[in-house]
C-alpha cells in the first residue's frame, strides 16, 4: 500500500484527492503512509497479545541441521501455498523435543505478521478453557471462525467426552473456512487413545481435507542444553 489512491481508499476519505495541489499530495501521501504503518504496528501488537503465543518463534531461528531427517522442504512447501487465503490443515507428528511446537509457533507468528487473527493453544489449556466456559458453544464459535488456529501438544491430555465433541466441532467448522495446525506425539492410528474411535476418525477425516501430515524424527533439541 504505497500510492496515494490506495491510502485514500484505506482511510475512506470522502474528499477528492485530485482537488489538492501536487505539493500537498506528496505531503498527504507521506503523512497517510506513516499513519498506516502506526495502525498496522498497533494491530500486530494486539494480534500478538490475543494469540496465546508466549514467545516469538521464527523459522529462521530453527536449527534444521541438528535433526537432518526433519523434512524442511515439506514445511517450506506448505508455506509457499495460499494457506493464509485458502483453508488448509497441517498435522506435525513426532516425539517430544524435536521442534514441532517451534515450527507451529513460527507459522502462527508469520500469519500474525501478515495481519491474520491467530490462536495458539495447547490441548491442556483448551480443555481447561472448555471446562470453565460458561458457554461451550461460544468458545467453539470463537475458535471456529479464526483464520488460523493451532492446537499444540495433542496426545498429552485425555479430554472428556464433552470436550472431545467440542474439539471435533471446532475442527469440523474450520475445515472449509480456516487453516488448522496440529502438533502431536501420536501417529493418526493412535488417536483413539485420547478420543473414542468414532471421534478420532471424524477429526482425522476433517483434517485430511486439504491436509498435510508431516513427521518429525530425531533427537530432542533439549539435549543440546
Coordinates of N, CA and C in Angstrom, one line a residue:
X1 N 0.9 -1.2 0.0 CA 0.0 0.0 0.0 C 0.9 1.2 0.0
X2 N 1.2 1.8 -1.2 CA 2.1 2.9 -1.3 C 1.5 4.1 -2.0
X3 N 0.6 3.9 -2.9 CA 0.1 5.0 -3.7 C -0.9 5.8 -2.9
X4 N -1.0 7.1 -3.2 CA -2.0 7.9 -2.6 C -3.4 7.4 -2.7
X5 N -3.7 6.9 -3.9 CA -5.0 6.4 -4.2 C -5.4 5.2 -3.3
X6 N -4.4 4.3 -3.1 CA -4.6 3.2 -2.2 C -4.8 3.6 -0.8
X7 N -4.0 4.6 -0.3 CA -4.1 5.1 1.0 C -5.5 5.8 1.2
X8 N -5.9 6.5 0.2 CA -7.1 7.3 0.3 C -8.3 6.3 0.5
X9 N -8.3 5.2 -0.2 CA -9.3 4.2 -0.1 C -9.3 3.5 1.3
X10 N -8.0 3.2 1.7 CA -7.9 2.6 3.0 C -8.5 3.4 4.2
X11 N -8.2 4.7 4.2 CA -8.7 5.6 5.2 C -10.1 6.1 5.0
X12 N -10.7 5.7 3.8 CA -12.1 6.0 3.4 C -12.3 7.5 3.5
X13 N -11.4 8.3 3.0 CA -11.5 9.7 3.0 C -12.6 10.1 1.9
X14 N -13.4 11.1 2.3 CA -14.5 11.4 1.4 C -14.2 12.5 0.4
X15 N -13.2 13.4 0.7 CA -12.9 14.4 -0.2 C -12.1 13.9 -1.4
X16 N -12.1 14.7 -2.4 CA -11.4 14.3 -3.7 C -9.9 14.6 -3.7
X17 N -9.1 13.6 -3.8 CA -7.7 13.8 -3.7 C -7.2 14.7 -4.8
X18 N -7.9 14.6 -6.0 CA -7.4 15.4 -7.1 C -7.7 16.9 -6.9
X19 N -8.4 17.3 -5.9 CA -8.6 18.7 -5.6 C -7.4 19.4 -5.0
X20 N -6.5 18.6 -4.5 CA -5.3 19.1 -3.8 C -4.2 19.4 -4.8
X21 N -3.4 20.4 -4.6 CA -2.2 20.7 -5.5 C -1.2 19.5 -5.3
X22 N -0.3 19.4 -6.3 CA 0.7 18.3 -6.3 C 1.5 18.3 -5.0
X23 N 2.0 19.5 -4.6 CA 2.9 19.6 -3.5 C 2.1 19.1 -2.2
X24 N 0.8 19.3 -2.1 CA 0.1 18.9 -1.0 C -0.2 17.3 -1.1
X25 N -0.3 16.8 -2.3 CA -0.5 15.4 -2.4 C 0.7 14.6 -1.9
X26 N 1.9 15.1 -2.1 CA 3.1 14.5 -1.6 C 3.2 14.4 -0.1
X27 N 2.8 15.6 0.5 CA 2.7 15.6 2.0 C 1.7 14.7 2.5
X28 N 0.5 14.6 1.8 CA -0.6 13.8 2.3 C -0.2 12.3 2.2
X29 N 0.5 12.0 1.1 CA 0.9 10.6 0.9 C 1.9 10.1 2.0
X30 N 2.8 11.0 2.3 CA 3.8 10.7 3.3 C 3.1 10.6 4.7
X31 N 2.2 11.5 4.9 CA 1.5 11.5 6.2 C 0.7 10.3 6.4
X32 N -0.1 10.0 5.4 CA -1.0 8.8 5.5 C -0.2 7.5 5.5
X33 N 0.9 7.4 4.8 CA 1.7 6.2 4.8 C 2.3 6.0 6.2
X34 N 2.7 7.0 6.9 CA 3.2 6.9 8.2 C 2.1 6.5 9.2
X35 N 0.9 7.1 9.0 CA -0.2 6.7 9.9 C -0.6 5.3 9.7
X36 N -0.5 4.8 8.4 CA -0.9 3.4 8.1 C 0.1 2.5 8.8
X37 N 1.4 2.8 8.8 CA 2.4 2.0 9.5 C 2.1 1.9 11.0
X38 N 1.7 3.0 11.6 CA 1.4 3.0 13.0 C 0.2 2.2 13.3
X39 N -0.8 2.3 12.5 CA -2.0 1.5 12.7 C -1.7 0.0 12.6
X40 N -0.9 -0.4 11.6 CA -0.6 -1.8 11.4 C 0.3 -2.3 12.5
X41 N 1.2 -1.5 13.0 CA 2.0 -1.9 14.2 C 1.1 -2.1 15.4
X42 N 0.1 -1.2 15.6 CA -0.8 -1.4 16.8 C -1.6 -2.7 16.6
X43 N -2.0 -2.9 15.3 CA -2.8 -4.1 15.1 C -2.0 -5.4 15.3
X44 N -0.8 -5.4 14.8 CA 0.1 -6.6 15.0 C 0.3 -6.8 16.5
X45 N 0.5 -5.7 17.2 CA 0.8 -5.9 18.7 C -0.5 -6.5 19.4
X46 N -1.7 -6.0 19.0 CA -2.9 -6.5 19.5 C -3.1 -8.0 19.2
X47 N -2.8 -8.4 17.9 CA -3.0 -9.8 17.5 C -2.0 -10.7 18.2
X48 N -0.8 -10.2 18.5 CA 0.2 -11.0 19.2 C -0.3 -11.2 20.6
X49 N -0.8 -10.2 21.2 CA -1.3 -10.2 22.6 C -2.4 -11.2 22.8
X50 N -3.3 -11.3 21.8 CA -4.5 -12.1 21.8 C -4.2 -13.6 21.3
X51 N -3.1 -13.8 20.7 CA -2.8 -15.1 20.1 C -2.6 -16.3 21.0
X52 N -2.0 -16.0 22.2 CA -1.7 -17.0 23.1 C -0.2 -17.5 22.9
X53 N 0.5 -16.9 22.0 CA 1.9 -17.2 21.8 C 2.7 -16.6 23.0
X54 N 3.4 -17.4 23.7 CA 4.2 -16.9 24.9 C 5.5 -16.3 24.5
X55 N 6.1 -16.8 23.5 CA 7.4 -16.3 23.0 C 7.4 -16.3 21.5
X56 N 8.1 -15.3 20.9 CA 8.2 -15.3 19.4 C 9.1 -16.4 19.0
X57 N 8.7 -17.2 18.1 CA 9.5 -18.3 17.4 C 9.5 -18.0 15.9
X58 N 10.7 -18.1 15.4 CA 10.9 -17.9 14.0 C 11.5 -19.1 13.3
X59 N 11.1 -19.3 12.1 CA 11.7 -20.5 11.3 C 13.2 -20.2 11.1
X60 N 13.5 -18.9 11.0 CA 14.9 -18.5 10.7 C 15.8 -18.9 11.9
X61 N 15.2 -19.1 13.1 CA 16.0 -19.5 14.3 C 16.0 -21.0 14.5
X62 N 15.3 -21.7 13.7 CA 15.2 -23.2 13.9 C 16.5 -23.9 13.3
X63 N 17.0 -24.8 14.2 CA 18.2 -25.5 13.8 C 17.9 -26.8 13.0
X64 N 17.8 -26.6 11.7 CA 17.4 -27.8 10.9 C 18.5 -28.8 10.8
X65 N 19.8 -28.4 11.0 CA 20.9 -29.3 10.9 C 21.0 -30.3 12.0
X66 N 20.5 -29.9 13.2 CA 20.5 -30.8 14.4 C 19.8 -32.1 14.1
X67 N 18.7 -32.1 13.5 CA 17.9 -33.3 13.1 C 17.7 -33.3 11.5
X68 N 18.7 -33.7 10.8 CA 18.6 -33.7 9.3 C 17.4 -34.4 8.7
X69 N 16.8 -35.3 9.5 CA 15.6 -36.1 9.0 C 14.3 -35.2 9.0
X70 N 14.3 -34.1 9.7 CA 13.1 -33.3 9.7 C 13.0 -32.7 8.3
X71 N 11.8 -32.9 7.7 CA 11.6 -32.5 6.3 C 11.3 -31.0 6.1
X72 N 12.4 -30.3 6.1 CA 12.3 -28.8 6.0 C 11.6 -28.4 4.6
X73 N 11.9 -29.2 3.6 CA 11.3 -28.9 2.3 C 9.8 -29.0 2.3
X74 N 9.3 -29.9 3.1 CA 7.8 -30.0 3.2 C 7.2 -28.8 3.9
X75 N 7.9 -28.4 5.0 CA 7.4 -27.2 5.7 C 7.4 -26.0 4.8
X76 N 8.5 -25.8 4.1 CA 8.6 -24.6 3.2 C 7.6 -24.7 2.0
X77 N 7.4 -25.9 1.6 CA 6.4 -26.1 0.5 C 5.0 -25.7 1.0
X78 N 4.7 -26.0 2.3 CA 3.4 -25.6 2.8 C 3.3 -24.1 2.9
X79 N 4.4 -23.5 3.3 CA 4.4 -22.0 3.5 C 4.3 -21.3 2.1
X80 N 4.7 -22.0 1.1 CA 4.6 -21.4 -0.3 C 3.2 -21.5 -0.9
X81 N 2.3 -22.2 -0.2 CA 0.9 -22.3 -0.7 C 0.1 -21.1 -0.2
X82 N -1.1 -21.1 -0.6 CA -2.0 -20.0 -0.1 C -2.7 -20.3 1.2
X83 N -1.9 -20.8 2.1 CA -2.5 -21.3 3.4 C -3.2 -20.2 4.2
X84 N -2.8 -19.0 4.0 CA -3.5 -17.9 4.7 C -4.7 -17.3 3.9
X85 N -4.9 -17.8 2.7 CA -6.1 -17.4 2.0 C -7.0 -18.5 1.7
X86 N -6.5 -19.7 1.5 CA -7.3 -20.9 1.2 C -7.2 -21.8 2.4
X87 N -8.3 -22.3 3.0 CA -8.2 -23.2 4.2 C -7.4 -24.4 3.9
X88 N -6.5 -24.7 4.9 CA -5.6 -25.8 4.8 C -5.4 -26.4 6.2
X89 N -4.9 -27.6 6.3 CA -4.6 -28.3 7.5 C -3.2 -28.8 7.5
X90 N -2.6 -28.7 8.7 CA -1.2 -29.2 8.8 C -1.1 -29.9 10.1
X91 N -0.7 -31.2 10.1 CA -0.5 -32.0 11.3 C 0.9 -32.4 11.4
X92 N 1.6 -32.0 12.4 CA 3.0 -32.3 12.6 C 3.1 -33.3 13.7
X93 N 3.7 -34.5 13.3 CA 3.8 -35.6 14.2 C 5.2 -35.9 14.6
X94 N 5.4 -36.2 15.9 CA 6.8 -36.6 16.3 C 6.9 -36.7 17.8
X95 N 8.0 -37.2 18.3 CA 8.3 -37.4 19.7 C 8.5 -36.0 20.3
X96 N 8.6 -36.0 21.6 CA 8.8 -34.7 22.4 C 10.2 -34.2 22.1
X97 N 10.2 -32.8 21.9 CA 11.5 -32.2 21.8 C 12.1 -32.0 20.4
X98 N 11.4 -32.5 19.4 CA 12.0 -32.4 18.0 C 11.7 -31.1 17.3
X99 N 11.0 -30.2 17.9 CA 10.7 -28.9 17.3 C 9.4 -28.7 16.7
X100 N 8.4 -29.6 17.0 CA 7.1 -29.4 16.5 C 6.4 -28.1 16.9
X101 N 6.5 -27.8 18.2 CA 5.8 -26.6 18.7 C 6.5 -25.3 18.1
X102 N 7.9 -25.4 18.0 CA 8.6 -24.3 17.5 C 8.2 -23.9 16.1
X103 N 8.1 -24.9 15.2 CA 7.7 -24.7 13.8 C 6.2 -24.2 13.8
X104 N 5.3 -24.8 14.6 CA 3.9 -24.4 14.6 C 3.8 -22.9 15.1
X105 N 4.5 -22.6 16.1 CA 4.5 -21.2 16.6 C 5.1 -20.2 15.6
X106 N 6.1 -20.7 14.9 CA 6.7 -19.8 13.8 C 5.7 -19.5 12.7
X107 N 4.9 -20.6 12.4 CA 3.9 -20.4 11.4 C 2.8 -19.4 11.9
X108 N 2.4 -19.6 13.1 CA 1.4 -18.7 13.7 C 2.0 -17.2 13.8
X109 N 3.2 -17.1 14.1 CA 3.8 -15.7 14.1 C 3.8 -15.1 12.7
X110 N 4.1 -15.9 11.7 CA 4.1 -15.5 10.3 C 2.7 -15.0 9.9
X111 N 1.7 -15.7 10.3 CA 0.3 -15.4 10.0 C -0.1 -14.0 10.7
X112 N 0.4 -13.8 11.9 CA 0.1 -12.6 12.6 C 0.8 -11.4 11.9
X113 N 2.0 -11.6 11.5 CA 2.7 -10.5 10.9 C 2.1 -10.2 9.5
X114 N 1.3 -11.1 9.0 CA 0.5 -10.8 7.8 C -0.9 -10.3 8.1
X115 N -1.1 -10.0 9.4 CA -2.4 -9.4 9.7 C -3.5 -10.3 10.0
X116 N -3.2 -11.6 10.2 CA -4.3 -12.6 10.3 C -4.5 -12.9 11.8
X117 N -5.8 -12.9 12.3 CA -6.1 -13.2 13.7 C -5.7 -14.7 13.9
X118 N -5.0 -15.0 14.9 CA -4.5 -16.3 15.1 C -4.5 -16.7 16.6
X119 N -4.8 -18.0 16.8 CA -4.8 -18.5 18.2 C -3.9 -19.7 18.3
X120 N -3.0 -19.7 19.3 CA -2.1 -20.9 19.6 C -2.4 -21.3 21.0
X121 N -2.8 -22.6 21.1 CA -3.1 -23.1 22.5 C -2.8 -24.6 22.5
X122 N -2.4 -25.0 23.7 CA -2.1 -26.5 23.9 C -3.5 -27.2 24.2
X123 N -3.5 -28.5 24.0 CA -4.7 -29.2 24.3 C -5.0 -29.1 25.8
X124 N -4.0 -29.1 26.6 CA -4.2 -28.9 28.1 C -5.0 -27.6 28.4
X125 N -4.5 -26.5 27.8 CA -5.1 -25.2 28.0 C -6.5 -25.1 27.4
X126 N -6.7 -25.8 26.2 CA -8.0 -25.8 25.6 C -9.0 -26.5 26.4
X127 N -8.7 -27.7 27.0 CA -9.6 -28.5 27.8 C -9.9 -27.7 29.1
X128 N -8.9 -27.0 29.6 CA -9.2 -26.2 30.8 C -10.2 -25.1 30.5
X129 N -10.1 -24.4 29.4 CA -11.0 -23.4 29.0 C -12.4 -23.9 28.7
X130 N -12.4 -25.1 28.1 CA -13.7 -25.8 27.9 C -14.4 -26.1 29.2
X131 N -13.6 -26.6 30.2 CA -14.2 -27.0 31.5 C -14.7 -25.8 32.2
X132 N -14.1 -24.6 32.0 CA -14.5 -23.4 32.8 C -15.5 -22.6 32.0
X133 N -15.7 -22.8 30.7 CA -16.5 -22.0 29.9 C -18.0 -21.9 30.3
X134 N -18.5 -20.7 30.4 CA -19.9 -20.6 30.7 C -20.8 -21.0 29.5
X135 N -20.2 -20.8 28.3 CA -20.9 -21.3 27.1 C -19.9 -22.0 26.2
X136 N -19.9 -23.3 26.2 CA -19.0 -24.0 25.3 C -19.3 -23.6 23.9
X137 N -20.5 -23.4 23.5 CA -20.9 -23.1 22.1 C -20.2 -21.8 21.7
X138 N -20.1 -20.8 22.6 CA -19.5 -19.5 22.3 C -18.0 -19.7 22.1
X139 N -17.4 -20.6 22.9 CA -15.9 -20.9 22.7 C -15.7 -21.6 21.4
X140 N -16.5 -22.6 21.1 CA -16.4 -23.3 19.8 C -16.4 -22.3 18.7
X141 N -17.4 -21.4 18.7 CA -17.6 -20.5 17.6 C -16.4 -19.5 17.5
X142 N -15.8 -19.1 18.7 CA -14.7 -18.2 18.6 C -13.5 -18.9 17.9
X143 N -13.2 -20.1 18.3 CA -12.0 -20.8 17.6 C -12.4 -21.2 16.2
X144 N -13.6 -21.5 15.9 CA -14.0 -21.9 14.6 C -13.9 -20.8 13.5
X145 N -14.1 -19.6 13.9 CA -14.1 -18.5 12.9 C -12.7 -17.8 12.7
X146 N -11.7 -18.2 13.5 CA -10.4 -17.6 13.4 C -9.7 -18.1 12.0
X147 N -9.0 -17.2 11.4 CA -8.3 -17.5 10.1 C -7.3 -18.6 10.3
X148 N -6.6 -18.6 11.5 CA -5.5 -19.6 11.8 C -5.7 -20.0 13.3
X149 N -5.7 -21.4 13.5 CA -5.8 -21.9 14.8 C -4.8 -23.1 14.9
X150 N -4.0 -23.0 16.0 CA -3.0 -24.1 16.3 C -3.4 -24.8 17.6
X151 N -3.5 -26.1 17.5 CA -3.7 -26.9 18.7 C -2.4 -27.7 19.0
X152 N -1.7 -27.3 20.0 CA -0.4 -27.8 20.3 C -0.5 -29.0 21.3
X153 N 0.4 -29.9 21.2 CA 0.6 -31.0 22.2 C -0.6 -31.9 22.3
X154 N -1.2 -32.2 21.2 CA -2.3 -33.2 21.2 C -1.7 -34.6 21.6
X155 N -2.2 -35.2 22.6 CA -1.7 -36.5 23.0 C -1.3 -36.6 24.4
X156 N -1.1 -35.5 25.1 CA -0.6 -35.5 26.5 C -1.8 -35.3 27.5
X157 N -3.0 -35.1 27.0 CA -4.1 -34.9 27.9 C -5.3 -35.7 27.2
X158 N -6.1 -36.4 28.1 CA -7.2 -37.1 27.6 C -8.5 -36.2 27.9
X159 N -9.1 -35.6 26.9 CA -10.3 -34.8 27.1 C -11.5 -35.6 27.5
X160 N -12.4 -35.0 28.2 CA -13.7 -35.7 28.5 C -14.5 -35.9 27.2
X161 N -15.5 -36.6 27.2 CA -16.4 -36.9 26.1 C -16.9 -35.5 25.6
X162 N -17.4 -34.7 26.5 CA -17.9 -33.4 26.1 C -16.9 -32.5 25.4
X163 N -15.7 -32.5 26.0 CA -14.5 -31.7 25.5 C -14.1 -32.2 24.1
X164 N -14.1 -33.6 24.0 CA -13.7 -34.2 22.7 C -14.7 -33.8 21.6
X165 N -16.0 -33.8 22.0 CA -17.0 -33.4 21.0 C -16.8 -31.9 20.6
X166 N -16.5 -31.1 21.5 CA -16.2 -29.7 21.2 C -15.0 -29.5 20.3
X167 N -14.0 -30.3 20.6 CA -12.8 -30.2 19.7 C -13.1 -30.6 18.3
X168 N -13.9 -31.7 18.2 CA -14.4 -32.1 16.8 C -15.2 -31.0 16.2
X169 N -16.1 -30.3 16.9 CA -16.9 -29.3 16.3 C -16.0 -28.1 15.8
X170 N -14.9 -27.8 16.6 CA -14.0 -26.7 16.2 C -13.3 -27.1 14.9
X171 N -12.8 -28.3 14.8 CA -12.0 -28.8 13.6 C -13.0 -28.9 12.5
X172 N -14.2 -29.4 12.7 CA -15.2 -29.6 11.6 C -15.6 -28.2 11.0
X173 N -15.9 -27.3 11.9 CA -16.4 -26.0 11.4 C -15.3 -25.2 10.7
X174 N -14.0 -25.5 11.1 CA -12.9 -24.8 10.5 C -12.5 -25.4 9.1
X175 N -12.9 -26.6 8.9 CA -12.4 -27.4 7.7 C -12.5 -26.7 6.4
X176 N -13.5 -25.8 6.2 CA -13.7 -25.2 5.0 C -13.6 -23.6 5.1
X177 N -13.2 -23.2 6.3 CA -13.1 -21.7 6.5 C -11.8 -21.2 6.9
X178 N -11.0 -22.0 7.6 CA -9.7 -21.5 8.1 C -8.6 -22.6 8.1
X179 N -7.4 -22.2 8.4 CA -6.3 -23.1 8.5 C -6.1 -23.6 9.9
X180 N -5.9 -24.9 10.1 CA -5.7 -25.5 11.4 C -4.3 -26.2 11.4
X181 N -3.6 -26.0 12.5 CA -2.3 -26.6 12.6 C -2.3 -27.4 13.9
X182 N -1.9 -28.7 13.8 CA -1.9 -29.6 15.0 C -0.5 -30.1 15.2
X183 N -0.1 -30.1 16.4 CA 1.2 -30.9 16.8 C 0.8 -32.0 17.7
X184 N 1.4 -33.1 17.5 CA 1.1 -34.3 18.3 C 2.2 -35.3 18.4
X185 N 2.3 -36.0 19.5 CA 3.2 -37.1 19.6 C 2.7 -38.5 19.2
X186 N 1.4 -38.4 18.7 CA 0.7 -39.7 18.3 C 0.5 -39.8 16.8
X187 N 0.8 -40.9 16.3 CA 0.5 -41.2 14.9 C -1.0 -41.3 14.8
X188 N -1.6 -41.0 13.6 CA -3.1 -41.0 13.5 C -3.7 -42.3 14.0
X189 N -3.1 -43.4 13.8 CA -3.7 -44.7 14.2 C -3.8 -44.8 15.8
X190 N -3.1 -43.9 16.5 CA -3.2 -43.9 18.0 C -4.1 -42.8 18.5
X191 N -4.7 -42.1 17.7 CA -5.6 -41.0 18.2 C -6.7 -41.6 19.0
X192 N -7.1 -42.8 18.8 CA -8.1 -43.5 19.6 C -7.7 -43.6 21.0
X193 N -6.5 -43.3 21.4 CA -6.0 -43.4 22.8 C -6.5 -42.2 23.6
X194 N -6.8 -41.1 22.9 CA -7.3 -39.9 23.6 C -8.7 -39.5 23.2
X195 N -9.2 -40.0 22.1 CA -10.6 -39.8 21.7 C -11.2 -41.2 21.5
X196 N -12.5 -41.2 21.6 CA -13.1 -42.5 21.2 C -12.9 -42.7 19.7
X197 N -13.1 -44.0 19.2 CA -12.8 -44.3 17.9 C -13.5 -43.5 16.8
X198 N -14.8 -43.3 17.1 CA -15.6 -42.5 16.1 C -15.2 -41.1 16.0
X199 N -14.9 -40.5 17.2 CA -14.5 -39.0 17.2 C -13.1 -38.9 16.6
X200 N -12.2 -39.8 16.9 CA -10.8 -39.7 16.3 C -10.9 -39.8 14.8
X201 N -11.7 -40.8 14.3 CA -11.9 -40.9 12.9 C -12.5 -39.7 12.2
X202 N -13.5 -39.1 12.9 CA -14.2 -37.9 12.3 C -13.2 -36.7 12.3
X203 N -12.4 -36.6 13.3 CA -11.5 -35.4 13.4 C -10.4 -35.6 12.3
X204 N -9.9 -36.8 12.2 CA -8.9 -37.1 11.1 C -9.4 -36.9 9.7
X205 N -10.7 -37.3 9.6 CA -11.3 -37.1 8.3 C -11.4 -35.6 7.9
X206 N -11.7 -34.8 8.9 CA -11.8 -33.3 8.6 C -10.4 -32.7 8.3
X207 N -9.4 -33.2 9.1 CA -8.1 -32.7 8.9 C -7.4 -33.2 7.6
X208 N -7.9 -34.3 7.1 CA -7.4 -34.8 5.8 C -7.8 -33.9 4.6
X209 N -8.9 -33.1 4.8 CA -9.4 -32.2 3.8 C -8.4 -31.1 3.6
X210 N -7.8 -31.0 2.4 CA -6.7 -30.0 2.2 C -5.6 -30.1 3.2
X211 N -5.3 -31.3 3.7 CA -4.4 -31.5 4.8 C -3.1 -32.2 4.4
X212 N -2.1 -31.9 5.2 CA -0.8 -32.5 5.1 C -0.4 -33.0 6.5
X213 N 0.1 -34.2 6.5 CA 0.6 -34.9 7.7 C 2.1 -35.0 7.5
X214 N 2.9 -34.4 8.4 CA 4.4 -34.3 8.3 C 5.0 -34.9 9.6
X215 N 5.9 -35.8 9.4 CA 6.5 -36.5 10.6 C 7.9 -35.9 10.8
X216 N 8.1 -35.6 12.1 CA 9.5 -35.1 12.5 C 10.1 -36.3 13.2
X217 N 11.4 -36.5 12.9 CA 12.2 -37.6 13.6 C 13.5 -37.0 14.1
X218 N 14.1 -37.6 15.1 CA 15.4 -37.2 15.6 C 15.5 -37.1 17.1
X219 N 16.6 -36.4 17.5 CA 16.8 -36.3 18.9 C 16.1 -35.1 19.4
X220 N 16.0 -35.0 20.8 CA 15.3 -33.9 21.4 C 16.3 -32.7 21.4
X221 N 15.8 -31.5 21.0 CA 16.7 -30.3 21.0 C 17.0 -29.9 22.4
X222 N 16.2 -30.4 23.4 CA 16.6 -30.0 24.8 C 17.8 -30.7 25.2
X223 N 18.3 -31.8 24.5 CA 19.5 -32.5 24.9 C 20.7 -31.6 24.6
X224 N 20.5 -30.6 23.7 CA 21.6 -29.7 23.4 C 22.0 -28.8 24.6
X225 N 21.1 -28.5 25.5 CA 21.3 -27.5 26.5 C 22.0 -28.1 27.7

